[in-house]
PDB file of C-alpha atoms in Angstrom:
ATOM      1  CA  GLN A   1      81.502  92.049  88.884  1.00 94.00           C
ATOM      2  CA  VAL A   2      83.698  88.787  88.463  1.00 97.00           C
ATOM      3  CA  GLN A   3      83.536  87.116  85.294  1.00 98.00           C
ATOM      4  CA  LEU A   4      85.320  83.772  84.230  1.00 98.00           C
ATOM      5  CA  HIS A   5      85.852  83.237  80.319  1.00 98.00           C
ATOM      6  CA  GLN A   6      87.426  79.730  79.251  1.00 98.00           C
ATOM      7  CA  SER A   7      88.842  78.510  76.253  1.00 93.00           C
ATOM      8  CA  GLY A   8      90.159  75.500  75.022  1.00 90.00           C
ATOM      9  CA  PRO A   9      90.143  72.717  72.167  1.00 90.00           C
ATOM     10  CA  GLY A  10      87.094  70.579  72.128  1.00 91.00           C
ATOM     11  CA  LEU A  11      88.418  67.246  71.021  1.00 97.00           C
ATOM     12  CA  VAL A  12      91.385  65.526  72.206  1.00 97.00           C
ATOM     13  CA  LYS A  13      92.716  62.215  71.307  1.00 97.00           C
ATOM     14  CA  PRO A  14      93.304  59.497  73.898  1.00 98.00           C
ATOM     15  CA  SER A  15      96.541  59.427  75.800  1.00 97.00           C
ATOM     16  CA  GLN A  16      97.032  62.989  74.919  1.00 98.00           C
ATOM     17  CA  THR A  17      96.549  66.212  77.149  1.00 98.00           C
ATOM     18  CA  LEU A  18      93.483  68.047  77.711  1.00 98.00           C
ATOM     19  CA  SER A  19      94.139  71.957  78.256  1.00 98.00           C
ATOM     20  CA  VAL A  20      91.532  74.721  79.081  1.00 98.00           C
ATOM     21  CA  THR A  21      92.463  78.076  80.133  1.00 98.00           C
ATOM     22  CA  CYS A  22      90.338  80.647  82.285  1.00 98.00           C
ATOM     23  CA  ALA A  23      90.891  84.232  81.932  1.00 98.00           C
ATOM     24  CA  ILE A  24      89.791  86.084  84.941  1.00 98.00           C
ATOM     25  CA  SER A  25      88.127  89.651  84.804  1.00 97.00           C
ATOM     26  CA  GLY A  26      86.762  91.560  87.871  1.00 97.00           C
ATOM     27  CA  ASP A  27      89.362  90.147  90.210  1.00 97.00           C
ATOM     28  CA  SER A  28      92.858  88.872  90.438  1.00 97.00           C
ATOM     29  CA  VAL A  29      94.242  85.499  90.432  1.00 96.00           C
ATOM     30  CA  THR A  30      96.659  86.155  93.085  1.00 97.00           C
ATOM     31  CA  SER A  31      93.450  87.569  95.546  1.00 96.00           C
ATOM     32  CA  ASN A  32      94.044  86.409  99.188  1.00 95.00           C
ATOM     33  CA  SER A  33      90.452  85.431  99.781  1.00 96.00           C
ATOM     34  CA  ALA A  34      89.571  83.258  96.433  1.00 97.00           C
ATOM     35  CA  ALA A  35      90.396  79.836  95.370  1.00 98.00           C
ATOM     36  CA  TRP A  36      90.074  78.920  91.944  1.00 98.00           C
ATOM     37  CA  ASN A  37      88.807  75.816  90.886  1.00 98.00           C
ATOM     38  CA  TRP A  38      88.470  73.326  88.152  1.00 98.00           C
ATOM     39  CA  ILE A  39      85.178  71.137  88.048  1.00 98.00           C
ATOM     40  CA  ARG A  40      84.064  68.834  85.313  1.00 98.00           C
ATOM     41  CA  GLN A  41      80.523  67.437  84.902  1.00 98.00           C
ATOM     42  CA  SER A  42      79.236  64.251  82.860  1.00 97.00           C
ATOM     43  CA  PRO A  43      76.214  62.283  82.654  1.00 95.00           C
ATOM     44  CA  SER A  44      78.041  59.241  84.298  1.00 92.00           C
ATOM     45  CA  ARG A  45      80.105  61.109  87.053  1.00 92.00           C
ATOM     46  CA  GLY A  46      78.147  64.127  87.724  1.00 95.00           C
ATOM     47  CA  LEU A  47      79.678  67.402  89.103  1.00 98.00           C
ATOM     48  CA  GLU A  48      83.345  66.525  89.974  1.00 98.00           C
ATOM     49  CA  TRP A  49      85.663  68.541  91.670  1.00 98.00           C
ATOM     50  CA  LEU A  50      89.402  68.195  90.140  1.00 98.00           C
ATOM     51  CA  GLY A  51      91.605  70.541  92.084  1.00 98.00           C
ATOM     52  CA  ARG A  52      92.193  74.201  92.689  1.00 98.00           C
ATOM     53  CA  ALA A  53      94.740  76.903  93.049  1.00 98.00           C
ATOM     54  CA  TYR A  54      95.045  79.783  95.919  1.00 98.00           C
ATOM     55  CA  TYR A  55      97.478  82.601  96.769  1.00 97.00           C
ATOM     56  CA  ARG A  56      97.903  83.280 100.117  1.00 96.00           C
ATOM     57  CA  SER A  57     101.653  85.170 100.230  1.00 95.00           C
ATOM     58  CA  LYS A  58     102.494  81.898  98.188  1.00 96.00           C
ATOM     59  CA  TRP A  59     100.723  79.558  95.997  1.00 96.00           C
ATOM     60  CA  TYR A  60      98.914  76.373  97.100  1.00 97.00           C
ATOM     61  CA  THR A  61      97.436  73.601  95.013  1.00 97.00           C
ATOM     62  CA  GLU A  62      94.776  70.816  96.246  1.00 98.00           C
ATOM     63  CA  PHE A  63      93.829  68.161  93.803  1.00 98.00           C
ATOM     64  CA  ALA A  64      91.043  65.115  93.776  1.00 98.00           C
ATOM     65  CA  PRO A  65      92.739  62.038  94.449  1.00 97.00           C
ATOM     66  CA  SER A  66      91.104  60.531  91.205  1.00 96.00           C
ATOM     67  CA  VAL A  67      93.190  62.807  88.945  1.00 97.00           C
ATOM     68  CA  LYS A  68      95.863  63.835  91.328  1.00 97.00           C
ATOM     69  CA  SER A  69      98.853  62.143  89.097  1.00 97.00           C
ATOM     70  CA  ARG A  70      97.477  63.547  85.848  1.00 97.00           C
ATOM     71  CA  ILE A  71      96.505  67.287  86.656  1.00 98.00           C
ATOM     72  CA  ILE A  72      98.519  70.602  86.666  1.00 98.00           C
ATOM     73  CA  ILE A  73      96.900  73.780  87.548  1.00 98.00           C
ATOM     74  CA  ASN A  74      98.940  76.960  86.845  1.00 97.00           C
ATOM     75  CA  ALA A  75      98.158  80.544  87.462  1.00 96.00           C
ATOM     76  CA  ASP A  76      99.446  83.142  85.255  1.00 96.00           C
ATOM     77  CA  THR A  77      99.679  86.526  87.045  1.00 96.00           C
ATOM     78  CA  SER A  78     100.823  88.109  84.101  1.00 97.00           C
ATOM     79  CA  GLU A  79      97.707  87.407  81.965  1.00 97.00           C
ATOM     80  CA  ASN A  80      95.388  87.050  85.099  1.00 98.00           C
ATOM     81  CA  GLN A  81      94.276  83.577  84.143  1.00 97.00           C
ATOM     82  CA  LEU A  82      94.131  79.920  85.463  1.00 97.00           C
ATOM     83  CA  SER A  83      94.913  76.747  83.271  1.00 98.00           C
ATOM     84  CA  LEU A  84      94.062  73.250  83.460  1.00 98.00           C
ATOM     85  CA  ARG A  85      96.047  70.455  82.118  1.00 98.00           C
ATOM     86  CA  LEU A  86      94.712  66.864  82.084  1.00 98.00           C
ATOM     87  CA  ASN A  87      97.239  64.298  81.022  1.00 97.00           C
ATOM     88  CA  SER A  88      96.968  60.699  79.499  1.00 98.00           C
ATOM     89  CA  VAL A  89      93.197  61.198  79.014  1.00 98.00           C
ATOM     90  CA  THR A  90      91.012  58.439  78.149  1.00 98.00           C
ATOM     91  CA  PRO A  91      87.065  58.681  76.772  1.00 97.00           C
ATOM     92  CA  GLU A  92      86.208  58.685  80.701  1.00 97.00           C
ATOM     93  CA  ASP A  93      87.755  62.104  80.866  1.00 97.00           C
ATOM     94  CA  THR A  94      85.006  63.579  78.244  1.00 98.00           C
ATOM     95  CA  ALA A  95      82.817  66.016  80.047  1.00 98.00           C
ATOM     96  CA  VAL A  96      82.171  69.769  80.376  1.00 98.00           C
ATOM     97  CA  TYR A  97      84.969  71.415  82.145  1.00 98.00           C
ATOM     98  CA  TYR A  98      84.218  74.664  84.523  1.00 98.00           C
ATOM     99  CA  CYS A  99      86.541  76.904  86.190  1.00 98.00           C
ATOM    100  CA  ALA A 100      85.026  78.480  89.283  1.00 98.00           C
ATOM    101  CA  LYS A 101      86.030  81.163  91.924  1.00 98.00           C
ATOM    102  CA  GLN A 102      85.403  79.951  95.665  1.00 98.00           C
ATOM    103  CA  ASN A 103      85.407  82.086  98.812  1.00 94.00           C
ATOM    104  CA  ASP A 104      83.667  79.363 100.995  1.00 94.00           C
ATOM    105  CA  GLU A 105      80.901  78.872  98.545  1.00 97.00           C
ATOM    106  CA  ILE A 106      81.376  78.753  94.809  1.00 98.00           C
ATOM    107  CA  ASP A 107      80.213  82.215  93.692  1.00 97.00           C
ATOM    108  CA  VAL A 108      81.283  82.659  89.989  1.00 98.00           C
ATOM    109  CA  TRP A 109      81.641  80.041  87.425  1.00 98.00           C
ATOM    110  CA  GLY A 110      82.893  79.777  83.760  1.00 98.00           C
ATOM    111  CA  GLN A 111      80.625  79.197  80.821  1.00 98.00           C
ATOM    112  CA  GLY A 112      81.952  75.552  80.631  1.00 98.00           C
ATOM    113  CA  THR A 113      84.061  73.838  77.808  1.00 98.00           C
ATOM    114  CA  MET A 114      82.763  70.638  76.526  1.00 97.00           C
ATOM    115  CA  VAL A 115      85.765  68.486  75.925  1.00 98.00           C
ATOM    116  CA  ILE A 116      85.287  65.163  74.079  1.00 98.00           C
ATOM    117  CA  VAL A 117      88.204  62.522  74.024  1.00 98.00           C
ATOM    118  CA  SER A 118      88.179  60.496  70.976  1.00 97.00           C
ATOM    119  CA  SER A 119      90.392  59.184  68.090  1.00 95.00           C
TER     120      SER A 119
ATOM    121  CA  SER B   1      85.867  59.821 101.093  1.00 91.00           C
ATOM    122  CA  TYR B   2      82.362  61.816 102.034  1.00 96.00           C
ATOM    123  CA  GLU B   3      79.495  61.392 100.136  1.00 97.00           C
ATOM    124  CA  LEU B   4      76.160  63.689  99.804  1.00 98.00           C
ATOM    125  CA  THR B   5      72.856  61.791  98.524  1.00 98.00           C
ATOM    126  CA  GLN B   6      70.043  63.634  97.076  1.00 98.00           C
ATOM    127  CA  PRO B   7      66.892  62.543  95.677  1.00 98.00           C
ATOM    128  CA  ARG B   8      67.260  62.133  91.821  1.00 98.00           C
ATOM    129  CA  SER B   9      63.862  64.026  91.289  1.00 98.00           C
ATOM    130  CA  VAL B  10      61.330  65.830  92.923  1.00 98.00           C
ATOM    131  CA  SER B  11      58.025  66.981  91.761  1.00 98.00           C
ATOM    132  CA  VAL B  12      56.016  70.114  92.770  1.00 98.00           C
ATOM    133  CA  ALA B  13      52.563  71.590  91.741  1.00 98.00           C
ATOM    134  CA  LEU B  14      52.856  75.185  90.761  1.00 98.00           C
ATOM    135  CA  GLY B  15      52.613  77.516  93.520  1.00 97.00           C
ATOM    136  CA  GLN B  16      53.426  74.901  96.068  1.00 98.00           C
ATOM    137  CA  THR B  17      56.272  74.060  98.170  1.00 98.00           C
ATOM    138  CA  ALA B  18      59.188  71.782  97.143  1.00 98.00           C
ATOM    139  CA  THR B  19      61.566  70.033  99.614  1.00 98.00           C
ATOM    140  CA  ILE B  20      65.063  68.884  98.450  1.00 98.00           C
ATOM    141  CA  THR B  21      67.086  67.135 100.623  1.00 98.00           C
ATOM    142  CA  CYS B  22      71.015  66.355 101.051  1.00 98.00           C
ATOM    143  CA  GLY B  23      72.062  63.943 103.284  1.00 98.00           C
ATOM    144  CA  GLY B  24      75.529  63.226 104.477  1.00 98.00           C
ATOM    145  CA  ASN B  25      77.480  62.151 107.502  1.00 97.00           C
ATOM    146  CA  ASN B  26      77.059  64.656 110.297  1.00 97.00           C
ATOM    147  CA  ILE B  27      76.492  67.225 107.620  1.00 98.00           C
ATOM    148  CA  GLU B  28      75.459  69.997 110.360  1.00 98.00           C
ATOM    149  CA  THR B  29      78.985  70.280 110.911  1.00 98.00           C
ATOM    150  CA  LYS B  30      79.591  71.762 107.563  1.00 98.00           C
ATOM    151  CA  ASN B  31      78.663  74.516 105.649  1.00 98.00           C
ATOM    152  CA  VAL B  32      76.162  73.352 102.811  1.00 98.00           C
ATOM    153  CA  HIS B  33      75.990  75.300  99.500  1.00 98.00           C
ATOM    154  CA  TRP B  34      73.152  74.860  97.049  1.00 98.00           C
ATOM    155  CA  TYR B  35      73.421  75.544  93.386  1.00 98.00           C
ATOM    156  CA  GLN B  36      70.743  75.550  90.579  1.00 98.00           C
ATOM    157  CA  GLN B  37      71.581  74.404  87.217  1.00 98.00           C
ATOM    158  CA  LYS B  38      69.361  74.927  84.070  1.00 98.00           C
ATOM    159  CA  PRO B  39      69.794  73.099  80.807  1.00 96.00           C
ATOM    160  CA  GLY B  40      73.036  74.434  78.923  1.00 96.00           C
ATOM    161  CA  GLN B  41      74.143  76.725  81.545  1.00 97.00           C
ATOM    162  CA  ALA B  42      76.771  76.605  84.356  1.00 98.00           C
ATOM    163  CA  PRO B  43      75.423  75.949  87.932  1.00 98.00           C
ATOM    164  CA  ALA B  44      74.681  79.029  89.807  1.00 98.00           C
ATOM    165  CA  LEU B  45      74.639  79.639  93.465  1.00 98.00           C
ATOM    166  CA  VAL B  46      71.303  80.015  95.106  1.00 98.00           C
ATOM    167  CA  LEU B  47      71.840  79.187  98.978  1.00 98.00           C
ATOM    168  CA  TYR B  48      75.331  79.363 100.669  1.00 98.00           C
ATOM    169  CA  ARG B  49      76.207  78.550 104.506  1.00 98.00           C
ATOM    170  CA  ASP B  50      73.119  76.642 104.717  1.00 98.00           C
ATOM    171  CA  SER B  51      70.467  79.277 104.619  1.00 98.00           C
ATOM    172  CA  ASN B  52      71.946  82.430 103.113  1.00 98.00           C
ATOM    173  CA  ARG B  53      70.801  83.703  99.823  1.00 98.00           C
ATOM    174  CA  PRO B  54      72.952  85.858  97.520  1.00 97.00           C
ATOM    175  CA  SER B  55      71.681  88.768  96.002  1.00 96.00           C
ATOM    176  CA  GLY B  56      68.979  88.408  93.483  1.00 96.00           C
ATOM    177  CA  ILE B  57      67.824  85.246  94.861  1.00 98.00           C
ATOM    178  CA  PRO B  58      64.157  85.451  95.725  1.00 97.00           C
ATOM    179  CA  GLU B  59      62.937  84.915  99.320  1.00 97.00           C
ATOM    180  CA  ARG B  60      61.073  81.846  98.362  1.00 98.00           C
ATOM    181  CA  PHE B  61      64.440  80.151  98.400  1.00 98.00           C
ATOM    182  CA  SER B  62      65.407  78.973 101.926  1.00 98.00           C
ATOM    183  CA  GLY B  63      67.598  76.261 103.718  1.00 98.00           C
ATOM    184  CA  SER B  64      68.392  74.455 106.845  1.00 98.00           C
ATOM    185  CA  ASN B  65      70.893  71.871 108.129  1.00 98.00           C
ATOM    186  CA  SER B  66      70.454  69.726 110.873  1.00 97.00           C
ATOM    187  CA  GLY B  67      72.000  66.181 111.918  1.00 97.00           C
ATOM    188  CA  SER B  68      72.542  64.416 108.792  1.00 98.00           C
ATOM    189  CA  THR B  69      70.384  66.247 106.270  1.00 98.00           C
ATOM    190  CA  ALA B  70      70.594  69.610 104.918  1.00 98.00           C
ATOM    191  CA  THR B  71      67.324  70.977 103.059  1.00 98.00           C
ATOM    192  CA  LEU B  72      66.463  73.360 100.356  1.00 98.00           C
ATOM    193  CA  THR B  73      63.022  74.589 100.528  1.00 98.00           C
ATOM    194  CA  ILE B  74      61.417  76.338  97.660  1.00 98.00           C
ATOM    195  CA  SER B  75      58.158  77.961  98.508  1.00 98.00           C
ATOM    196  CA  ARG B  76      55.366  79.107  95.757  1.00 98.00           C
ATOM    197  CA  ALA B  77      57.050  76.921  92.979  1.00 98.00           C
ATOM    198  CA  GLN B  78      57.167  78.518  89.794  1.00 98.00           C
ATOM    199  CA  ALA B  79      57.978  77.170  86.454  1.00 98.00           C
ATOM    200  CA  GLY B  80      61.202  78.881  86.199  1.00 97.00           C
ATOM    201  CA  ASP B  81      62.535  77.062  89.220  1.00 98.00           C
ATOM    202  CA  GLU B  82      62.399  73.872  87.126  1.00 98.00           C
ATOM    203  CA  ALA B  83      66.118  72.508  87.181  1.00 98.00           C
ATOM    204  CA  ASP B  84      68.936  70.512  88.762  1.00 98.00           C
ATOM    205  CA  TYR B  85      69.948  71.453  92.164  1.00 98.00           C
ATOM    206  CA  TYR B  86      73.038  70.213  93.746  1.00 98.00           C
ATOM    207  CA  CYS B  87      74.442  70.434  97.299  1.00 98.00           C
ATOM    208  CA  GLN B  88      78.137  70.979  97.998  1.00 98.00           C
ATOM    209  CA  VAL B  89      80.525  70.968 100.927  1.00 98.00           C
ATOM    210  CA  TRP B  90      84.096  71.047 101.671  1.00 98.00           C
ATOM    211  CA  HIS B  91      85.635  67.880 102.912  1.00 97.00           C
ATOM    212  CA  SER B  92      89.295  67.661 101.789  1.00 95.00           C
ATOM    213  CA  GLY B  93      88.118  68.984  98.454  1.00 97.00           C
ATOM    214  CA  ASN B  94      84.749  70.070  97.164  1.00 98.00           C
ATOM    215  CA  VAL B  95      82.106  67.537  97.295  1.00 98.00           C
ATOM    216  CA  PHE B  96      78.827  67.422  95.307  1.00 98.00           C
ATOM    217  CA  GLY B  97      75.824  65.703  95.746  1.00 98.00           C
ATOM    218  CA  GLY B  98      74.407  63.830  92.772  1.00 98.00           C
ATOM    219  CA  GLY B  99      71.899  66.339  91.844  1.00 98.00           C
ATOM    220  CA  THR B 100      68.110  66.652  92.155  1.00 98.00           C
ATOM    221  CA  GLN B 101      65.774  67.308  89.013  1.00 98.00           C
ATOM    222  CA  LEU B 102      62.968  69.620  90.140  1.00 98.00           C
ATOM    223  CA  THR B 103      59.723  69.436  88.013  1.00 98.00           C
ATOM    224  CA  VAL B 104      57.189  71.909  88.494  1.00 98.00           C
ATOM    225  CA  LEU B 105      53.655  70.377  87.343  1.00 95.00           C
TER     226      LEU B 105
END
């Protein structure tokens, strides 16, 4: 079955860049039917979709307006993994970050990565 | 932007039926998905496209979607059903409800 394993630092300083990686097993990041999402969760904001990438003969990305100017989602086909970079972070970006596979529904979630933004 | 409204909490007696609603403008035109999240865990899909159960989800979980409200119904509630439940739709991005904490008394 599909599994998503996340990794990344748990502490980031304000104004720096948050990075999380999602290793995919049991499926391909270039799947023609899946989209690969980044979603975060915090007590103040609940579940918040950040963006996604998907491959349909070429790569497409879509981002939430709230982070569109700061977010980069990359797919590494050689490593079969997805990465999230969020620039210029503030304490408001403190959250658990999830990668997640979506067809129509989101049917597979990573284990989550707690990221704290603090000096 | 599109908003989904859920009650913050719902309580149900053991063995009884719990109903969790998800309100949204003309939500009946959208596919609604439901997720269960237990403490310390990632969300997990319990219903997709309004009323379909993934493999391994008991028949006690059912759903409907009409007008401006989608509903998750949990029959014969068990202690293990205690969790937060979230609805989700696609509307120019994934949109999640605020979540409902289900307590089984």
